[in-house]
Coordinates of C-alpha atoms in Angstrom, one line a residue:
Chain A
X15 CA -0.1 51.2 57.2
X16 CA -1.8 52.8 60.5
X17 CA -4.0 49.8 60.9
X18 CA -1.2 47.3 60.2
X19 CA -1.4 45.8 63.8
X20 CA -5.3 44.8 63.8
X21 CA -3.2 41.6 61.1
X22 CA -1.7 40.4 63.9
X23 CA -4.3 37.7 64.6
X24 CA -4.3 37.8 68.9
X25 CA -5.1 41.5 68.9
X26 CA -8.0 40.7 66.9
X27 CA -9.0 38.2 70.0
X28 CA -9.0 40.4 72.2
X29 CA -11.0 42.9 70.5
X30 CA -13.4 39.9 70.0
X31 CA -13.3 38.8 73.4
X32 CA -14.2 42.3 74.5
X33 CA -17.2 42.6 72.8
X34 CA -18.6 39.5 73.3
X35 CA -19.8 40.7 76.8
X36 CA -22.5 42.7 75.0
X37 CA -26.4 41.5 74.3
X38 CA -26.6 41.1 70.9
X39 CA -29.4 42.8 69.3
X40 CA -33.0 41.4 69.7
X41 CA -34.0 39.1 66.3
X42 CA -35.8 41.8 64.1
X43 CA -34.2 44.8 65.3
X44 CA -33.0 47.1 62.3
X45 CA -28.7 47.4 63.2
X46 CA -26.6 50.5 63.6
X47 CA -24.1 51.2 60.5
X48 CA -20.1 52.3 60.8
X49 CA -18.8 53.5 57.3
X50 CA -15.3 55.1 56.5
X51 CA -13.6 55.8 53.7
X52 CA -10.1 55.3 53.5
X53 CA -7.3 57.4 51.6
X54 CA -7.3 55.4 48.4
X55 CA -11.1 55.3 48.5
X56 CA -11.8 52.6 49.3
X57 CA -15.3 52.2 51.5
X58 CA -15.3 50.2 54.4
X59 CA -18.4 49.4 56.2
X60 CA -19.4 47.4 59.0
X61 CA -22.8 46.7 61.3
X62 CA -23.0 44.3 64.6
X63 CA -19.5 44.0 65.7
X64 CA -20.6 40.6 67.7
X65 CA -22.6 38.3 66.3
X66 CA -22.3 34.6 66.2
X67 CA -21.9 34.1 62.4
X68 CA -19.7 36.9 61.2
X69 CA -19.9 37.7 56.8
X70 CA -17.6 40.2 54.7
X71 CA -18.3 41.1 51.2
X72 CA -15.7 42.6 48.6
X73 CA -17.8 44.5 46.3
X74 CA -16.6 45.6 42.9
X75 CA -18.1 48.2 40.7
X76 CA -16.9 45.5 37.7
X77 CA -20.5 44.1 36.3
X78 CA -21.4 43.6 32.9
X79 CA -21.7 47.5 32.3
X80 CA -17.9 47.6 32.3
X81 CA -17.5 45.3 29.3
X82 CA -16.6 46.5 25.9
X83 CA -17.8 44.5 22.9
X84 CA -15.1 42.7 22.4
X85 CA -15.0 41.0 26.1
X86 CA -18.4 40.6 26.7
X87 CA -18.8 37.9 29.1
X88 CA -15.9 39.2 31.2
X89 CA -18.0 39.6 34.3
X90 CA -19.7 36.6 34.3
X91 CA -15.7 34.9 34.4
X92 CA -15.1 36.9 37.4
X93 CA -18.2 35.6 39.2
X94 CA -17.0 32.3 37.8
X95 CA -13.6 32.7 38.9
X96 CA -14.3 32.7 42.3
X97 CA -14.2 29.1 42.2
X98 CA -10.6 29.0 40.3
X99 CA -7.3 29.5 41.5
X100 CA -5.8 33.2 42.2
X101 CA -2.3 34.9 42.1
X102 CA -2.0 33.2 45.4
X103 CA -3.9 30.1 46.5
X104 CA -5.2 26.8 44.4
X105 CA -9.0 26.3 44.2
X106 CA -7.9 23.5 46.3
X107 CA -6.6 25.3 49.2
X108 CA -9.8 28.5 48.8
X109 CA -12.3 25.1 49.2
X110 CA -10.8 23.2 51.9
X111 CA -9.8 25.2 54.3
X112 CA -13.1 27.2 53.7
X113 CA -15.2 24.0 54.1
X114 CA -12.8 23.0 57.2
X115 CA -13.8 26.1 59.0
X116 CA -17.9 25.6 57.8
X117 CA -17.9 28.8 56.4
X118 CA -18.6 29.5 52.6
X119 CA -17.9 31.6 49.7
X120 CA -19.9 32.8 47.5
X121 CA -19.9 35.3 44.5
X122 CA -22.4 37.0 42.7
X123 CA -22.4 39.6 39.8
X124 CA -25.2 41.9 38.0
X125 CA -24.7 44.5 35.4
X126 CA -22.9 47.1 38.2
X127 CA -21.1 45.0 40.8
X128 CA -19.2 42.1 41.3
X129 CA -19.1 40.9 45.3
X130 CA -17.5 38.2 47.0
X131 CA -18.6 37.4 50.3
X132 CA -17.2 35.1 52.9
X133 CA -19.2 33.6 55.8
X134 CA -17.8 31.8 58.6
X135 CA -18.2 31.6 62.3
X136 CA -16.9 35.0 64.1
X137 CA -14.1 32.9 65.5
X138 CA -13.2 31.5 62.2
X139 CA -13.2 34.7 60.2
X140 CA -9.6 35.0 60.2
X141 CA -9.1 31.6 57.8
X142 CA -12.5 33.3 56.0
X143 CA -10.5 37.0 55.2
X144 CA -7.3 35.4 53.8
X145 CA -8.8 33.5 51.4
X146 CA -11.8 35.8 50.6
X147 CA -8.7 38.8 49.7
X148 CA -6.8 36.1 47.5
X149 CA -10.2 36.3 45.3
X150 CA -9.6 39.8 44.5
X151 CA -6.7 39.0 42.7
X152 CA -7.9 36.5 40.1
X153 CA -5.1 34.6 38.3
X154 CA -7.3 32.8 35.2
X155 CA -5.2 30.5 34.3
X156 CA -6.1 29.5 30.3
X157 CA -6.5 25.7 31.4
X158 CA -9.2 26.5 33.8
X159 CA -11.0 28.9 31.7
X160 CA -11.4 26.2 29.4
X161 CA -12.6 23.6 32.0
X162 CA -15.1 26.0 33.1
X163 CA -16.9 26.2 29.4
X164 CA -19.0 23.6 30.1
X165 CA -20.5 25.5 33.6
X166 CA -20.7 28.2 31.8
X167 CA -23.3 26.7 29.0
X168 CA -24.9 25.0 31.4
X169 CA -25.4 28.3 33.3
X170 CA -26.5 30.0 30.2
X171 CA -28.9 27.4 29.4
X172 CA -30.3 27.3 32.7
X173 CA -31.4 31.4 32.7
X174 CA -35.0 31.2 32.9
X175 CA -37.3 32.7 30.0
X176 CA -38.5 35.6 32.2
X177 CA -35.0 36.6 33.4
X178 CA -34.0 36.6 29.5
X179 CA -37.0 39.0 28.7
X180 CA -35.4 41.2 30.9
X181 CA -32.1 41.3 29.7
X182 CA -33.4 41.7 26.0
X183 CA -34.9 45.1 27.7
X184 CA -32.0 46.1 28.7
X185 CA -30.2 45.7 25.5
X186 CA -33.0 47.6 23.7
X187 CA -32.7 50.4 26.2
X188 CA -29.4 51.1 26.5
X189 CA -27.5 49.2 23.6
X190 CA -24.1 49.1 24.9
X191 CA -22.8 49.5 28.9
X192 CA -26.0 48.8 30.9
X193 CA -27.3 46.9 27.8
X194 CA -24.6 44.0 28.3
X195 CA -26.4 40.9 29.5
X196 CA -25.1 39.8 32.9
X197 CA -24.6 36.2 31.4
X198 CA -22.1 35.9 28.6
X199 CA -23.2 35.4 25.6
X200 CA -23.1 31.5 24.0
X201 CA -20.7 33.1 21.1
X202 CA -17.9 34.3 23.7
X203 CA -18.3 30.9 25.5
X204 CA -14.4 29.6 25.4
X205 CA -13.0 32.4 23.7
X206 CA -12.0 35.1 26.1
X207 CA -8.1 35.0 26.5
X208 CA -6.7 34.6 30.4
X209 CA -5.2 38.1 29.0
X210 CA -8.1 39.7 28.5
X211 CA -10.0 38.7 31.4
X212 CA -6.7 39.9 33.3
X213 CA -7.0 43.2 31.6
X214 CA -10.8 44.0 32.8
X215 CA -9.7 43.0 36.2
X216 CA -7.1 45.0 36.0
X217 CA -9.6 48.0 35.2
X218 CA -11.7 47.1 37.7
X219 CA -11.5 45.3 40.6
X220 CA -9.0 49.0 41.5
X221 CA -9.8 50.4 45.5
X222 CA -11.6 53.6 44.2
X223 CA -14.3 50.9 42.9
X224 CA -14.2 48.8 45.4
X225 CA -15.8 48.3 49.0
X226 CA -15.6 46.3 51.9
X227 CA -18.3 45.4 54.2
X228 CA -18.6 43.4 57.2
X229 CA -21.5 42.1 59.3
X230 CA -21.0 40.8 62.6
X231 CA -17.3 41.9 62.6
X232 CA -15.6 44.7 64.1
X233 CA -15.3 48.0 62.2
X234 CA -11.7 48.4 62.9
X235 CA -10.4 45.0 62.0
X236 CA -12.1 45.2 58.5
X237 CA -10.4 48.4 57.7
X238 CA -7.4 47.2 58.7
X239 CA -7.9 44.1 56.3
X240 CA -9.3 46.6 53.8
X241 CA -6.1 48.7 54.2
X242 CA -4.1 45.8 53.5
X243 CA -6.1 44.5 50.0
X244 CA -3.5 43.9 47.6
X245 CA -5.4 45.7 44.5
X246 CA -3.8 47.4 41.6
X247 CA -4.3 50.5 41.4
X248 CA -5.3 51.4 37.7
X249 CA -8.2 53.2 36.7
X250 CA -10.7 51.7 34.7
X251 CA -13.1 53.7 32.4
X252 CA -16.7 54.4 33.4
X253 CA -19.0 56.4 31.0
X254 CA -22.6 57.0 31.4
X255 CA -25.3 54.9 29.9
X256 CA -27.8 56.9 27.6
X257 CA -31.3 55.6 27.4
X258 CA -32.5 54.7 24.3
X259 CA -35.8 52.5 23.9
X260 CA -36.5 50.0 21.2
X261 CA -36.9 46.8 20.9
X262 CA -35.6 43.1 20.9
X263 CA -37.3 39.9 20.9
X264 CA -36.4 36.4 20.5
X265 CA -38.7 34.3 19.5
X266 CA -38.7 30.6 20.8
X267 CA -41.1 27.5 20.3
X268 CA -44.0 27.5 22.3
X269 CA -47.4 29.1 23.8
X270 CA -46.4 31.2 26.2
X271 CA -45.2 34.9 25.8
X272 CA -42.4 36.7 28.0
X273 CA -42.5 40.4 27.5
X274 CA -40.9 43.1 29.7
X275 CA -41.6 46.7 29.1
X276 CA -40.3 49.9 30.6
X277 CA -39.3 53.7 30.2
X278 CA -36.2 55.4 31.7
X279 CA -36.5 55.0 35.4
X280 CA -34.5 56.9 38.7
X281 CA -31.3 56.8 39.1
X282 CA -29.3 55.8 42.6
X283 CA -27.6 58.8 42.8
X284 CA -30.8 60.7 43.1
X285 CA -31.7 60.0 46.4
X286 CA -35.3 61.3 45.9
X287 CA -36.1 60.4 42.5
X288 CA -34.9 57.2 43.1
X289 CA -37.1 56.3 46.7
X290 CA -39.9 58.6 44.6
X291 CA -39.7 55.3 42.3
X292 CA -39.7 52.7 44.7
X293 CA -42.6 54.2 45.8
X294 CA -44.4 53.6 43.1
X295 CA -43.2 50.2 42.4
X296 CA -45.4 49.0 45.4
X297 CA -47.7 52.0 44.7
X298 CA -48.6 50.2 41.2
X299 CA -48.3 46.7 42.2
X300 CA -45.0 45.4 42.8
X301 CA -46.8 41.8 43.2
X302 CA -49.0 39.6 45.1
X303 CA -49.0 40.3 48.7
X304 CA -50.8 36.6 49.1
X305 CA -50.0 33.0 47.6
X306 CA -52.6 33.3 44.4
X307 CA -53.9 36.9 45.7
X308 CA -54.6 40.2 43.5
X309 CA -52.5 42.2 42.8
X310 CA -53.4 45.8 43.7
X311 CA -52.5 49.1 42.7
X312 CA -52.9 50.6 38.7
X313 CA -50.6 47.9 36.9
X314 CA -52.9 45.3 39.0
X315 CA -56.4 46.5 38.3
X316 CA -55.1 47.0 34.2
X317 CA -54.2 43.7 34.1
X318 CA -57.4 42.0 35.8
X319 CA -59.5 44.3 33.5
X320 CA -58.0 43.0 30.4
X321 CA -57.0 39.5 31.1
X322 CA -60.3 37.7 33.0
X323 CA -60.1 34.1 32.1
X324 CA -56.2 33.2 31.9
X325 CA -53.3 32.5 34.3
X326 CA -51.2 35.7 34.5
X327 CA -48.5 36.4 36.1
X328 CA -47.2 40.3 36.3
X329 CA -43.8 41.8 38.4
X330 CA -43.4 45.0 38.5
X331 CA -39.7 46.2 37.3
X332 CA -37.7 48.8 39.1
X333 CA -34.4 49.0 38.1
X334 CA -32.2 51.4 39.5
X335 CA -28.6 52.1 38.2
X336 CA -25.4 54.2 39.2
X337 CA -26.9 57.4 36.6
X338 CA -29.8 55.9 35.2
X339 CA -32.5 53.3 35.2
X340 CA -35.6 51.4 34.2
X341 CA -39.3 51.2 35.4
X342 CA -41.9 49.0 34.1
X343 CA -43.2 45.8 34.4
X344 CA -42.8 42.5 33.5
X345 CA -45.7 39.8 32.3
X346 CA -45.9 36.5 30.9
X347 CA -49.2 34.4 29.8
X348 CA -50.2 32.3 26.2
X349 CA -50.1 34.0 23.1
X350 CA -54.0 34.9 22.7
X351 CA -54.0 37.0 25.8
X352 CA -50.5 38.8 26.0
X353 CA -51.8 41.4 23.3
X354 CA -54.5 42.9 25.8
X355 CA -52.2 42.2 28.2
X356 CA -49.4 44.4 27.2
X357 CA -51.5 47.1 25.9
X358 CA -53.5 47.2 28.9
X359 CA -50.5 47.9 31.4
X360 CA -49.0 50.3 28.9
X361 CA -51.7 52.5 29.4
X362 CA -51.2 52.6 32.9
X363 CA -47.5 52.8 32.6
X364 CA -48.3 55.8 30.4
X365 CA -51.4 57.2 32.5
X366 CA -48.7 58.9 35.1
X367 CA -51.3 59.5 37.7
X368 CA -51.4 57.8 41.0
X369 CA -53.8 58.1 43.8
X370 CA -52.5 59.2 47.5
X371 CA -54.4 55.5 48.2
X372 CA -51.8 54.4 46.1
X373 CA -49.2 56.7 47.6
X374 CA -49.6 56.0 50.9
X375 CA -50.0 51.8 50.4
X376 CA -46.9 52.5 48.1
X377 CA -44.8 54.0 51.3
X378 CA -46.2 51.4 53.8
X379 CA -44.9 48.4 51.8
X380 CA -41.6 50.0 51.0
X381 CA -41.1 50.8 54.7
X382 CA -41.6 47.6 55.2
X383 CA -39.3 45.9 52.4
X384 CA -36.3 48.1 54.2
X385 CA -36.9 47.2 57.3
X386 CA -37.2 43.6 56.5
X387 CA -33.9 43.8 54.4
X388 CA -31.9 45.9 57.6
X389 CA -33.0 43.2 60.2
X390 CA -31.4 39.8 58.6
X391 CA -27.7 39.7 58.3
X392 CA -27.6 38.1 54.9
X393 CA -29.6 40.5 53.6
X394 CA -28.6 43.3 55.4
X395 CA -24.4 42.5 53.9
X396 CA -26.0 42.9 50.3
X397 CA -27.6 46.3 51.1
X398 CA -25.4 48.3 52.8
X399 CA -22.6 46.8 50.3
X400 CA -24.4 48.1 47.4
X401 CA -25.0 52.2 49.3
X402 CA -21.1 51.7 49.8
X403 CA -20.0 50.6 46.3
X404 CA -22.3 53.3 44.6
X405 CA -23.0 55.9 47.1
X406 CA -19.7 55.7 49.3
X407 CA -21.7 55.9 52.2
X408 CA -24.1 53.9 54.5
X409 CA -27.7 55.0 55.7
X410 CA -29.3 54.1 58.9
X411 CA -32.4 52.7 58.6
X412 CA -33.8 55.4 60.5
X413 CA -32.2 58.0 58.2
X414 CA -34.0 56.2 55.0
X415 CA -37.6 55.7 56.6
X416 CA -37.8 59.0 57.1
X417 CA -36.7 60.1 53.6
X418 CA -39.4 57.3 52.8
X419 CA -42.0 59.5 55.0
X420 CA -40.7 62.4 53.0
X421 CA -41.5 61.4 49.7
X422 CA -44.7 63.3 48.6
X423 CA -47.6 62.4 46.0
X424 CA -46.1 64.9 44.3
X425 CA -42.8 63.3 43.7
X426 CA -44.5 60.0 43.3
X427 CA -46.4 61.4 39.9
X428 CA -43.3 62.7 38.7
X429 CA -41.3 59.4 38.6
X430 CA -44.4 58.2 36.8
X431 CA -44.5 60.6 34.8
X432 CA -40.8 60.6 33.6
X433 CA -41.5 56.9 33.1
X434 CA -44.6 56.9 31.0
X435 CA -43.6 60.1 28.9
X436 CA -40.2 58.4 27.9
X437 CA -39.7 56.3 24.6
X438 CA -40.6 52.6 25.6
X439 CA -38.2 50.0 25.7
X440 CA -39.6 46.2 24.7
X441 CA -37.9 42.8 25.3
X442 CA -39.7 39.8 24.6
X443 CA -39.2 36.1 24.8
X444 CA -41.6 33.3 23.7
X445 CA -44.1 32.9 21.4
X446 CA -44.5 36.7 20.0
X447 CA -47.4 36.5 17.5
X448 CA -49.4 39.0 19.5
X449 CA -46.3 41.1 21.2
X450 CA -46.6 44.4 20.4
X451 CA -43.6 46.3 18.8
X452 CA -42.9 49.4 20.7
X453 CA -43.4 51.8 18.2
X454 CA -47.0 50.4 17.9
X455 CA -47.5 51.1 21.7
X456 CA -46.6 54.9 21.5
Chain B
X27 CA 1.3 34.0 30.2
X28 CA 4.1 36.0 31.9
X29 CA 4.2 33.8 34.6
X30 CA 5.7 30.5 32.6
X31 CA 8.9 31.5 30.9
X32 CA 10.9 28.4 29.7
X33 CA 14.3 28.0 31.1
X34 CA 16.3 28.0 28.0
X35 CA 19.9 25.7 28.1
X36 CA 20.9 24.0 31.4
X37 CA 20.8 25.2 35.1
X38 CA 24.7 25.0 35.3
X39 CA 26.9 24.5 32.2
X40 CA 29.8 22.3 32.3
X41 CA 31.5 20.0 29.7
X42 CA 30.6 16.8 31.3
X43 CA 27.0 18.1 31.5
X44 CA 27.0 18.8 27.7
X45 CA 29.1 15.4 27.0
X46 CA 26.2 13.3 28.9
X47 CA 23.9 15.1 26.8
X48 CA 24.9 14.3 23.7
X49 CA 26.0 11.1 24.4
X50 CA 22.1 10.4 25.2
X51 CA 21.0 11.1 22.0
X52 CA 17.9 12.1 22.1
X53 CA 19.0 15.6 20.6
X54 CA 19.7 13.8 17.3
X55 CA 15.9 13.2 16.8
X56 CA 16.0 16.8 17.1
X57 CA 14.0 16.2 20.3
X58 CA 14.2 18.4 23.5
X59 CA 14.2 16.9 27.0
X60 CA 10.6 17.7 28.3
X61 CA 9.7 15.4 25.0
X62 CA 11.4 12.8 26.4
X63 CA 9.7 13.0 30.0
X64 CA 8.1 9.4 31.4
X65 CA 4.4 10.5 30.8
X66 CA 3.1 10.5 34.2
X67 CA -0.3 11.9 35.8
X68 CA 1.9 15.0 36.8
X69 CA 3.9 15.3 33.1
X70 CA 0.1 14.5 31.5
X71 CA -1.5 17.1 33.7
X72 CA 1.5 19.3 32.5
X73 CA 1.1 18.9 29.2
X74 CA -2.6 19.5 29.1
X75 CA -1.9 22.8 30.3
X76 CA 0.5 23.5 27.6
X77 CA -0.2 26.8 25.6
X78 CA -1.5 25.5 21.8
X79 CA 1.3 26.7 20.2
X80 CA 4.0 24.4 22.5
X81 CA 1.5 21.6 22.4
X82 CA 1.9 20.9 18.7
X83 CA 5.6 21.7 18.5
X84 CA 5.9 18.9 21.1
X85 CA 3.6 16.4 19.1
X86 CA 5.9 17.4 16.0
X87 CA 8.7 17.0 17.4
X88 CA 8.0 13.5 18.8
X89 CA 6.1 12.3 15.5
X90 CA 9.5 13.2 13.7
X91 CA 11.1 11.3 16.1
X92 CA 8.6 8.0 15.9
X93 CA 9.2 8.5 12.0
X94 CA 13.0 8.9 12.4
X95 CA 13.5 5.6 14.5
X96 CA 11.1 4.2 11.9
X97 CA 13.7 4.3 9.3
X98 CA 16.8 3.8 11.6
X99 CA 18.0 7.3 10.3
X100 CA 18.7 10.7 12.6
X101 CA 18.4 14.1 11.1
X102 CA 21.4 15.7 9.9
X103 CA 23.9 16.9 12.5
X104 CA 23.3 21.0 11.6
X105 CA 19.6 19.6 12.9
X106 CA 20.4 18.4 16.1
X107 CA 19.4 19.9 19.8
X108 CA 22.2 21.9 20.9
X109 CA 22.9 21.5 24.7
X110 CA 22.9 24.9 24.8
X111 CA 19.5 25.7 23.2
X112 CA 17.1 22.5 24.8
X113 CA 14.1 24.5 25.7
X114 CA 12.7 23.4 29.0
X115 CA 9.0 24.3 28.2
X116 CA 7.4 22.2 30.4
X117 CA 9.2 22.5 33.2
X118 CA 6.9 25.8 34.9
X119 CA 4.1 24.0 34.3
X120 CA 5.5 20.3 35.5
X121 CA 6.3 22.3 38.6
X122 CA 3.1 23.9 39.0
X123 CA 1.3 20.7 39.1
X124 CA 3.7 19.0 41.2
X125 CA 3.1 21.7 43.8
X126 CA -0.8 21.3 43.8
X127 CA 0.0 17.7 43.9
X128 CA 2.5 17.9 46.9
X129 CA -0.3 20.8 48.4
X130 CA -2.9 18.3 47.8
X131 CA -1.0 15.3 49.8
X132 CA -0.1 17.2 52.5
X133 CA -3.7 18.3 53.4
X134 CA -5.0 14.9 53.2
X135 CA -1.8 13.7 55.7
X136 CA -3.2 16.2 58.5
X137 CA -7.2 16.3 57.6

């Protein structure tokens, strides 16, 4: 326990009171990055030691690719569990002394991670840390789970019909692991046991898969909170996802058609192939740049050629994993037009070739997405917590516009390549009279 | 869960303990003494939380006792609660729930 004398709250003061002499950084500015990892690998990373509002994240590798069949759902409890009591502290004590403090707590989970993150005032964050570690350590107590069933339908019924296109992609892509919907399904509603919930976090939410990450705090007094994380130290299974391709629909009452379609895409552990697909996210069309505007870029121009007299609307997926991913788009409109539609932007999925127009638009944009995600706090928390979860280290922003600037037209045809040569992957929701299947769009 | 074993028996033995204890009677309804708890918020709270399984073992064990002092009978004596073997189910949950309750007073005295 080197760093077992940053707990003692007044030595924490003074490293506060120190710092608080310094400028803090003009609004817009990207911020320097601290990481370390510490000797039971667990990440810690921090950026702006003084900053009026100071946040931490706990970030799991614990999402929904982690659940077996049997406890599907299991992630979706964590994320839910945040609100419930823990091995140490009643909901009742996490909420009031958060709200006492005007700090909050929030969790989130997708089909990788599962982060909690604490927000307080940088002279509060003491009360935020104690109660943000006791959230690590769910207790799930079998009277709360059951309490929290009727959240939990009302969450599920809430999940927009585009957002469930997408996870109907991902089960025909990969099946099992990254095919797990991040919601739980309405079948396991109620019936996962406190004892098998306790058994994925026990697999889990381990240090190896877990990092912490601080903004607006100093780098030294997060690892020694992170030293001090009570976690158990199992090891939880992780196997690779194998991309598949298929499809599955649902269809629903209605006009209106939801389809997402997409081939195998970069992974995050290929630095290159990975930004190679960003790229051409923006490089195709990632969206409208303008309220109402065109879109521009292959996937735009496809869809304006085939679809000239209905309301459209077309987003442009790029899904990145730990090992693999998913690139394609995603587009909704009434069932006369989605036919044209969908076989329109498959072509260009499938075409592979983009223009150095393209490329070059492709880089600006993306340049511009980082640097707008490095210079606000909140946003900057979730993405240097997801480079330390997966890639156990941190980038400067410096360091990842110029791997941007190094990304060739070259590599940029290959990703689309890989993507368009791949089997397709379909997920539809709606009205699917017209939806292609995906062997039809081979 | 691991966390609520039932004390099994009482605290401390002694003769005067066990002579109270059957002089109360209860036991001869085959009832234990969390069935004969005053149902307040904290014992209903308590109770809620009860595991399925204890949950209708207690509603058993109390309809045999409505039914029992129904017909002015008790069950027969090889039947009865033994002072040795009352199960105190409730009690790591009663506590529980008294704590949140005590947790709950004391942040509304100073907030």
């Amino acid at each position: 326990m080197a760093c077992n004398a940053n707990k003692a709250p007044f030595l924490r003061t003074i490293a506060k009171r120190g710092l608080a002499s310094q400028c803090p950084r003009p609004l817009g500015q990207a911020a320097e990055v601290k990481s370390t990892v510490l000797n039971n690998k667990l990440v810690v990373a921090t950026a702006e030691a003084s900053l009026p509002v100071s946040r931490v994240s706990i970030i799991f590798r614990a999402g929904s690719r982690n659940e077996s069949y049997e406890n599907q759902g299991a992630a979706h409890l964590l994320r839910i569990a945040a609100g419930l009591s823990t091995k140490n502290s009643t909901s009742f004590a996490i909420a009031r002394n958060i709200q006492q403090v005007g700090g909050t707590l929030s969790a989130s989970n997708d089909r990788e991670l599962v982060t909690y993150t604490v927000e307080t005032t940088s002279n509060q964050i003491e009360t935020g840390l104690r109660f943000l570690q006791d959230l690590a350590q769910p207790a799930f107590k079998p009277w709360e789970l059951t309490d929290s069933v009727p959240l939990l339908r009302n969450q599920v019924a809430g999940v927009p019909p585009q957002v469930r296109a997408v996870e109907l992609l991902h089960r025909a892509a990969f099946r099992t692991g990254l095919g797990n919907s991040i919601y739980i399904p309405k079948h396991q509603i109620g019936k996962l046991s406190s004892e098998s919930l306790l058994h994925y976090a026990a697999g889990t939410l381990i240090p190896s898969r877990c990092a912490v990450v601080g903004v607006g705090i100093d780098h030294n007094t997060l690892s020694g909170f992170a030293q001090n994380l009570e976690l158990s130290s199992g090891s939880g299974k992780s196997d690779s996802a194998s991309y598949y391709g298929g499809d599955a629909r649902k269809d629903t009452a209605g006009v209106i058609s939801h389809v997402a379609v997409a081939g195998q895409g970069g992974s995050l552990v290929n630095q290159k192939e990975a930004l190679a697909f960003a790229v051409l996210k923006h490089a195709v069309g990632a969206g409208a740049a303008t309220k109402r505007g065109n879109i521009n870029g292959s996937f735009g121009k496809a869809l304006q050629g085939a679809v000239t007299d209905a309301s459209v609307s077309l987003t442009t997926l790029n899904a990145a994993y730990a090992d693999t991913g998913l690139f394609g788009f995603l587009v909704s409109t009434d069932v006369q037009h989605i036919g044209k539609a969908v076989e329109a932007l498959t072509r260009a999925l499938k075409s592979g070739s983009v223009s150095s127009n393209d490329v070059n638009r492709g880089k600006a944009l993306l340049k511009a997405a980082l640097l707008e995600s490095y210079s606000t706090d909140s946003s900057l928390i979730n993405e240097i917590g997801v480079q330390a979860v997966q890639t156990k280290q941190v980038q400067s922003i410096d360091a990842l516009l110029a791997a941007v600037d190094g990304v060739t037209q070259q590599d940029v045809q290959e990703a689309a390549k890989k993507a368009g040569s791949s089997k397709l992957s379909v997920g539809a929701v709606g009205n699917l009279a017209n939806v292609p299947y995906a062997s039809d769009l081979a | 869960m691991s966390g609520y074993v039932a004390r099994k028996g009482p605290l401390v033995f002694s003769n005067l303990g066990k002579w109270a204890y059957n002089w109360s009677g209860f036991n001869q309804y085959g009832l234990h003494r969390d069935d004969c708890l005053y149902e307040n918020q904290d014992v209903k709270e308590a109770v809620r939380r009860l595991p399925r399984k204890l949950y209708d073992e207690r509603n058993y064990r109390i309809m045999r006792a409505l039914h029992l002092s129904m017909t002015k009978t008790v069950l027969p004596k090889e039947q009865w609660t033994k002072y040795e073997e009352d199960v105190k189910y409730l009690e790591p949950y009663l506590k529980e729930v008294i704590k949140e309750r005590e947790e709950r007073e004391e942040w509304n005295k100073d907030h």
